[in-house]
């Protein structure tokens, strides 16, 4: 019992030291207190999580959004008052349902900070697909928020994690809403599918070995193969480059084509096979330049880099070097391009997100949490 009490006291002391350090670096304002209360909610096992005790639980209701001929089901988180508030479309990326505890946690945290949050289930993302349809659904979600009576029309944006970070940037660049989107928060986003392809295939980032998450490889391979004309080609390549074990996808251990399959494949399919199994950085450009026209169009249309000059929203970019879905270099390239274009941005990069303070040294904990809190503070300060 004494040991447990001592351990808990240590955690409390740590939290108090952290708050003191932050208060010396950030002027104590409403945004400061919001940031200090919010950061612990986004860190597993943080000793103090006072936000739920100091704020009202938001109202949540299920809504249906019309997007072309589709119906998008979503949860709308509303602060428990009658005031008008900033709002955001929130999506955590591939294969993450709006009822997922992680989505609920983030949505509720922002709603407790007086933001209206719309968490849609984007159908193609739920099935691990990367398509322009998903972008259309994000645009429809934005327009849905525009029509809500308690939303500040000039303060509507996106909060996107991972793949959705890239997709929400593309949505914000679209001429239908580009002049109206107030902000985009992109956490570990992708910027250009060509540079992402190189990282996924040669499994190297900034000269260091990098093992991508199997889902990233699976999604990229599936989309490239689906663009082939012949169903027979797609079936064979799916079986060799998509429908294999998670470990083999992550490590790039793709089976060699059977002779009989190779004889049945078209030249385009064989080229696609070699493109997706390439591990030689010197050949990457060759494969990209000689891809099928439909594959080239996919790389262009689904990259935020293509129309980045059309992005007018304030952009808040957060990158974690230890993230394995998308290399941190994508976020870094995005920030550099925005800076070159003279766009407004905030960029924060850390080695490892402090998911569990029990698994890191005291210094790592402080650095990670301070940077995260500073990032959140900047967002609250400029979007409230």
Coordinates of C-alpha atoms in Angstrom, one line a residue:
X1 CA 0.0 0.0 0.0
X2 CA 2.8 2.4 0.9
X3 CA 4.6 1.6 -2.4
X4 CA 1.5 2.3 -4.4
X5 CA 0.9 5.6 -2.6
X6 CA 4.5 6.6 -3.2
X7 CA 4.2 5.7 -6.9
X8 CA 1.0 7.8 -7.3
X9 CA 2.7 10.7 -5.5
X10 CA 5.5 10.5 -7.9
X11 CA 3.1 10.7 -10.8
X12 CA 1.4 13.7 -9.3
X13 CA 4.7 15.5 -8.7
X14 CA 5.7 14.8 -12.3
X15 CA 2.4 16.3 -13.6
X16 CA 2.8 19.4 -11.4
X17 CA 6.4 19.9 -12.6
X18 CA 5.2 19.6 -16.1
X19 CA 2.5 22.2 -15.7
X20 CA 5.0 24.6 -14.0
X21 CA 7.5 24.2 -16.9
X22 CA 4.7 24.8 -19.4
X23 CA 3.5 27.9 -17.6
X24 CA 7.0 29.4 -17.9
X25 CA 7.0 28.8 -21.7
X26 CA 3.4 29.6 -22.6
X27 CA 1.5 32.7 -21.4
X28 CA -1.3 31.4 -19.1
X29 CA -4.5 32.3 -21.2
X30 CA -7.7 30.4 -21.9
X31 CA -5.9 28.5 -24.7
X32 CA -3.1 27.6 -22.3
X33 CA -5.5 26.0 -19.8
X34 CA -7.3 24.2 -22.6
X35 CA -4.0 22.8 -23.8
X36 CA -2.9 21.7 -20.4
X37 CA -6.2 20.0 -19.8
X38 CA -6.3 18.4 -23.2
X39 CA -2.8 16.9 -23.6
X40 CA -3.2 14.4 -20.8
X41 CA -6.4 13.1 -22.5
X42 CA -4.3 12.1 -25.5
X43 CA -1.6 10.3 -23.6
X44 CA -2.2 6.8 -22.2
X45 CA -1.5 6.3 -18.5
X46 CA -1.0 10.0 -17.7
X47 CA -1.4 10.4 -13.9
X48 CA -3.9 13.3 -14.0
X49 CA -6.8 13.7 -16.4
X50 CA -8.8 16.6 -15.0
X51 CA -10.7 17.6 -18.1
X52 CA -13.7 15.4 -17.4
X53 CA -14.1 16.9 -14.0
X54 CA -13.8 20.5 -15.0
X55 CA -15.9 20.5 -18.2
X56 CA -19.4 19.4 -19.2
X57 CA -19.9 16.1 -21.1
X58 CA -20.9 17.0 -24.7
X59 CA -24.1 15.8 -26.3
X60 CA -23.8 13.2 -29.1
X61 CA -26.3 12.5 -31.8
X62 CA -26.2 10.3 -34.9
X63 CA -26.7 12.1 -38.2
X64 CA -26.8 11.2 -41.8
X65 CA -24.9 13.1 -44.5
X66 CA -25.8 13.1 -48.2
X67 CA -22.8 12.8 -50.4
X68 CA -23.7 12.4 -54.1
X69 CA -25.9 9.3 -54.1
X70 CA -24.4 8.0 -50.8
X71 CA -25.5 8.2 -47.2
X72 CA -22.7 8.8 -44.7
X73 CA -23.4 8.0 -41.1
X74 CA -21.7 10.1 -38.5
X75 CA -21.7 11.1 -34.9
X76 CA -22.0 14.8 -34.0
X77 CA -20.5 16.0 -30.8
X78 CA -21.9 19.2 -29.4
X79 CA -20.8 21.2 -26.4
X80 CA -23.5 21.2 -23.7
X81 CA -24.7 24.8 -24.2
X82 CA -26.5 27.0 -26.7
X83 CA -23.6 29.0 -27.9
X84 CA -22.0 29.0 -31.4
X85 CA -18.7 27.2 -31.7
X86 CA -15.8 26.4 -34.1
X87 CA -16.3 23.0 -35.7
X88 CA -14.2 20.3 -37.4
X89 CA -14.6 17.1 -39.4
X90 CA -12.6 14.4 -37.5
X91 CA -11.2 11.2 -39.0
X92 CA -8.5 9.0 -37.6
X93 CA -7.7 7.1 -40.8
X94 CA -8.1 3.7 -42.4
X95 CA -10.3 1.1 -41.0
X96 CA -11.2 3.1 -37.8
X97 CA -14.9 3.2 -37.1
X98 CA -16.5 6.3 -35.6
X99 CA -17.5 4.2 -32.5
X100 CA -13.8 3.2 -32.0
X101 CA -12.8 4.3 -28.4
X102 CA -9.9 6.4 -29.9
X103 CA -12.3 8.4 -32.1
X104 CA -14.7 8.8 -29.2
X105 CA -11.9 10.0 -26.9
X106 CA -10.5 12.6 -29.4
X107 CA -14.0 13.8 -30.4
X108 CA -15.2 14.2 -26.8
X109 CA -12.0 15.9 -25.8
X110 CA -12.4 18.6 -28.4
X111 CA -16.1 18.9 -27.7
X112 CA -15.3 19.5 -24.0
X113 CA -13.1 22.3 -25.2
X114 CA -16.1 23.9 -27.0
X115 CA -15.6 22.6 -30.5
X116 CA -18.4 20.9 -32.5
X117 CA -17.0 17.7 -33.9
X118 CA -18.4 15.6 -36.7
X119 CA -17.0 12.1 -36.9
X120 CA -18.2 10.4 -40.1
X121 CA -17.8 6.8 -41.2
X122 CA -16.2 7.3 -44.6
X123 CA -17.2 4.0 -46.4
X124 CA -14.1 3.6 -48.6
X125 CA -11.7 4.3 -45.7
X126 CA -13.6 1.7 -43.6
X127 CA -12.8 -0.9 -46.3
X128 CA -9.1 0.3 -46.6
X129 CA -9.5 2.0 -49.9
X130 CA -7.9 5.3 -51.1
X131 CA -10.2 6.9 -53.5
X132 CA -11.5 10.3 -54.7
X133 CA -14.9 9.3 -53.4
X134 CA -13.5 9.6 -49.9
X135 CA -12.5 13.2 -50.7
X136 CA -16.0 13.9 -51.9
X137 CA -17.4 12.5 -48.6
X138 CA -15.1 14.8 -46.6
X139 CA -16.3 17.8 -48.6
X140 CA -19.9 16.8 -48.0
X141 CA -19.1 16.5 -44.3
X142 CA -17.7 20.0 -44.3
X143 CA -20.8 21.3 -45.9
X144 CA -23.0 19.5 -43.4
X145 CA -21.3 21.5 -40.6
X146 CA -21.8 24.7 -42.5
X147 CA -25.5 24.2 -42.3
X148 CA -25.6 23.6 -38.5
X149 CA -27.1 26.6 -36.7
X150 CA -24.7 26.5 -33.7
X151 CA -21.5 26.5 -35.8
X152 CA -19.3 29.5 -36.5
X153 CA -19.3 29.5 -40.3
X154 CA -15.9 31.1 -40.5
X155 CA -14.2 28.6 -38.2
X156 CA -14.8 25.2 -39.7
X157 CA -12.0 22.8 -40.5
X158 CA -10.6 19.3 -40.6
X159 CA -8.7 17.1 -38.1
X160 CA -7.2 14.2 -39.9
X161 CA -4.8 11.5 -38.8
X162 CA -2.5 9.4 -41.0
X163 CA -4.2 8.7 -44.4
X164 CA -7.0 11.0 -43.5
X165 CA -4.5 13.8 -42.9
X166 CA -3.6 13.7 -46.6
X167 CA -7.2 13.2 -47.7
X168 CA -8.5 16.2 -45.7
X169 CA -5.8 18.3 -47.2
X170 CA -7.0 17.4 -50.7
X171 CA -10.6 18.2 -49.6
X172 CA -9.5 21.6 -48.3
X173 CA -7.7 22.3 -51.6
X174 CA -10.9 21.6 -53.6
X175 CA -12.5 24.7 -55.2
X176 CA -15.9 23.9 -53.7
X177 CA -14.6 24.8 -50.2
X178 CA -11.0 26.0 -50.5
X179 CA -11.9 29.6 -49.8
X180 CA -13.8 28.8 -46.7
X181 CA -11.9 26.1 -44.8
X182 CA -10.5 27.8 -41.7
X183 CA -7.9 25.1 -40.6
X184 CA -6.6 21.7 -41.2
X185 CA -4.9 19.7 -38.4
X186 CA -2.8 16.9 -40.1
X187 CA -1.3 14.3 -37.8
X188 CA 1.3 12.2 -39.5
X189 CA -0.2 12.9 -43.0
X190 CA 1.1 11.8 -46.4
X191 CA 2.0 14.5 -48.8
X192 CA 3.0 12.9 -52.1
X193 CA 2.1 9.3 -53.2
X194 CA 5.3 9.1 -55.3
X195 CA 7.6 9.7 -52.4
X196 CA 5.4 7.5 -50.2
X197 CA 5.7 4.7 -52.8
X198 CA 9.5 4.9 -52.6
X199 CA 9.5 4.7 -48.8
X200 CA 7.1 1.8 -48.8
X201 CA 9.0 -0.3 -51.4
X202 CA 12.7 0.3 -50.5
X203 CA 11.7 0.5 -46.8
X204 CA 14.1 3.3 -46.0
X205 CA 13.6 6.8 -44.7
X206 CA 16.4 9.4 -44.5
X207 CA 19.0 6.6 -45.1
X208 CA 17.6 4.6 -42.2
X209 CA 15.9 1.2 -42.4
X210 CA 12.1 1.6 -42.0
X211 CA 9.5 -1.1 -41.7
X212 CA 6.0 0.2 -42.8
X213 CA 2.8 -1.0 -41.2
X214 CA 1.3 -3.8 -43.3
X215 CA -1.9 -1.8 -43.9
X216 CA 0.0 0.9 -45.7
X217 CA 1.6 -1.6 -48.1
X218 CA -1.7 -3.4 -48.5
X219 CA -3.7 -0.3 -49.4
X220 CA -1.1 1.0 -51.9
X221 CA -0.7 -2.3 -53.6
X222 CA -4.5 -2.8 -53.8
X223 CA -5.1 0.5 -55.5
X224 CA -2.3 0.1 -58.0
X225 CA -3.5 -3.4 -59.0
X226 CA -7.2 -2.3 -59.1
X227 CA -6.3 0.1 -61.9
X228 CA -5.3 -2.7 -64.3
X229 CA -7.8 -3.4 -67.0
X230 CA -8.0 -7.2 -66.9
X231 CA -9.7 -9.0 -64.0
X232 CA -7.4 -12.0 -64.5
X233 CA -4.4 -9.8 -63.9
X234 CA -5.9 -8.3 -60.8
X235 CA -6.7 -11.7 -59.3
X236 CA -3.2 -13.0 -59.7
X237 CA -1.5 -9.9 -58.4
X238 CA -4.0 -9.6 -55.5
X239 CA -3.1 -13.2 -54.4
X240 CA 0.7 -12.4 -54.6
X241 CA 0.8 -8.8 -53.3
X242 CA -2.3 -8.2 -51.1
X243 CA -3.8 -11.4 -49.8
X244 CA -0.7 -12.6 -47.9
X245 CA 0.3 -12.5 -44.3
X246 CA 0.6 -9.2 -42.4
X247 CA 4.3 -9.9 -41.6
X248 CA 5.1 -10.5 -45.3
X249 CA 3.4 -7.3 -46.3
X250 CA 5.3 -5.3 -43.7
X251 CA 8.7 -6.8 -44.6
X252 CA 8.1 -7.0 -48.3
X253 CA 8.4 -10.7 -48.5
X254 CA 6.4 -11.2 -51.7
X255 CA 6.3 -14.6 -53.4
X256 CA 7.9 -15.0 -56.8
X257 CA 5.4 -15.3 -59.6
X258 CA 4.7 -18.9 -60.6
X259 CA 5.7 -19.6 -64.2
X260 CA 2.1 -20.4 -65.2
X261 CA 0.9 -17.1 -63.7
X262 CA 3.6 -15.1 -65.4
X263 CA 2.6 -16.6 -68.8
X264 CA -1.0 -15.5 -68.2
X265 CA -0.3 -12.0 -67.1
X266 CA -0.3 -9.0 -69.4
X267 CA 2.8 -6.8 -69.8
X268 CA 1.2 -4.1 -67.8
X269 CA 0.5 -6.5 -64.9
X270 CA 4.1 -7.9 -65.0
X271 CA 5.4 -4.3 -64.9
X272 CA 3.1 -3.5 -62.0
X273 CA 4.3 -6.6 -60.1
X274 CA 8.0 -5.5 -60.5
X275 CA 7.0 -1.9 -59.5
X276 CA 5.4 -3.0 -56.3
X277 CA 8.2 -5.5 -55.4
X278 CA 11.1 -3.2 -56.2
X279 CA 13.6 -2.6 -53.5
X280 CA 16.2 -0.7 -55.5
X281 CA 16.0 3.1 -55.0
X282 CA 17.8 3.7 -58.3
X283 CA 14.9 2.0 -60.2
X284 CA 12.1 3.8 -58.4
X285 CA 11.9 6.8 -60.7
X286 CA 11.9 4.4 -63.7
X287 CA 8.9 2.5 -62.4
X288 CA 7.0 5.7 -61.6
X289 CA 7.7 7.3 -65.0
X290 CA 6.6 4.2 -66.9
X291 CA 3.5 3.2 -64.9
X292 CA 0.1 2.9 -66.6
X293 CA -1.7 6.2 -67.3
X294 CA -4.4 5.3 -64.9
X295 CA -1.8 4.6 -62.2
X296 CA -0.1 7.9 -62.9
X297 CA -3.4 9.7 -62.6
X298 CA -4.0 8.0 -59.3
X299 CA -0.7 9.2 -57.9
X300 CA -1.4 12.7 -59.0
X301 CA -5.1 13.1 -58.0
X302 CA -4.6 11.5 -54.6
X303 CA -1.6 13.6 -53.6
X304 CA -2.0 16.8 -51.6
X305 CA 1.2 18.0 -53.3
X306 CA -0.6 18.3 -56.6
X307 CA -2.7 21.4 -55.7
X308 CA -1.0 22.5 -52.5
X309 CA -1.0 26.1 -53.9
X310 CA -4.8 26.1 -53.6
X311 CA -4.7 25.4 -49.9
X312 CA -5.8 28.6 -48.0
X313 CA -6.5 27.1 -44.6
X314 CA -4.2 27.5 -41.6
X315 CA -2.4 24.2 -41.4
X316 CA -1.3 22.5 -38.2
X317 CA 1.1 19.6 -38.8
X318 CA 2.3 17.1 -36.2
X319 CA 4.8 14.4 -37.1
X320 CA 6.2 11.5 -35.1
X321 CA 9.4 9.9 -36.2
X322 CA 8.5 6.5 -34.8
X323 CA 5.2 6.3 -36.8
X324 CA 5.1 3.3 -39.1
X325 CA 2.0 3.9 -41.2
X326 CA 3.5 6.9 -43.0
X327 CA 7.1 8.2 -42.7
X328 CA 7.6 11.5 -40.9
X329 CA 9.4 12.8 -44.0
X330 CA 6.0 13.2 -45.7
X331 CA 4.9 15.7 -43.0
X332 CA 8.2 17.4 -43.2
X333 CA 8.0 17.8 -47.0
X334 CA 4.5 19.2 -46.6
X335 CA 5.6 21.8 -44.1
X336 CA 8.6 22.9 -46.3
X337 CA 6.4 23.2 -49.3
X338 CA 3.8 25.3 -47.4
X339 CA 6.5 27.5 -46.1
X340 CA 7.9 28.0 -49.6
X341 CA 4.4 28.8 -50.9
X342 CA 4.0 31.4 -48.2
X343 CA 1.2 29.6 -46.5
X344 CA 0.3 29.8 -42.8
X345 CA 1.5 26.7 -40.9
X346 CA 2.5 25.3 -37.6
X347 CA 4.9 22.3 -37.6
X348 CA 5.9 20.1 -34.7
X349 CA 8.0 17.0 -34.9
X350 CA 8.9 14.6 -32.1
X351 CA 10.8 11.3 -31.9
X352 CA 8.1 9.3 -30.2
X353 CA 4.6 10.4 -29.1
X354 CA 4.3 9.9 -25.4
X355 CA 1.7 7.2 -25.6
X356 CA 2.6 5.8 -22.2
X357 CA 4.7 7.8 -19.8
X358 CA 5.7 4.6 -17.9
X359 CA 7.7 3.4 -20.9
X360 CA 9.9 6.5 -21.4
X361 CA 12.7 8.3 -19.5
X362 CA 11.8 11.4 -17.5
X363 CA 13.5 13.6 -20.2
X364 CA 11.7 11.9 -23.0
X365 CA 8.4 12.3 -21.2
X366 CA 8.9 16.0 -20.6
X367 CA 10.1 16.8 -24.1
X368 CA 7.3 14.8 -25.8
X369 CA 4.5 16.2 -23.6
X370 CA 5.8 19.8 -23.7
X371 CA 5.9 19.7 -27.5
X372 CA 2.5 18.1 -27.8
X373 CA 1.0 20.7 -25.4
X374 CA 2.6 23.6 -27.3
X375 CA 1.1 22.3 -30.5
X376 CA -2.3 22.0 -29.0
X377 CA -2.0 25.5 -27.4
X378 CA -1.2 27.0 -30.8
X379 CA -4.3 25.4 -32.3
X380 CA -6.6 26.5 -29.5
X381 CA -5.1 30.0 -29.5
X382 CA -5.7 30.6 -33.2
X383 CA -9.0 28.8 -33.8
X384 CA -11.1 29.6 -30.7

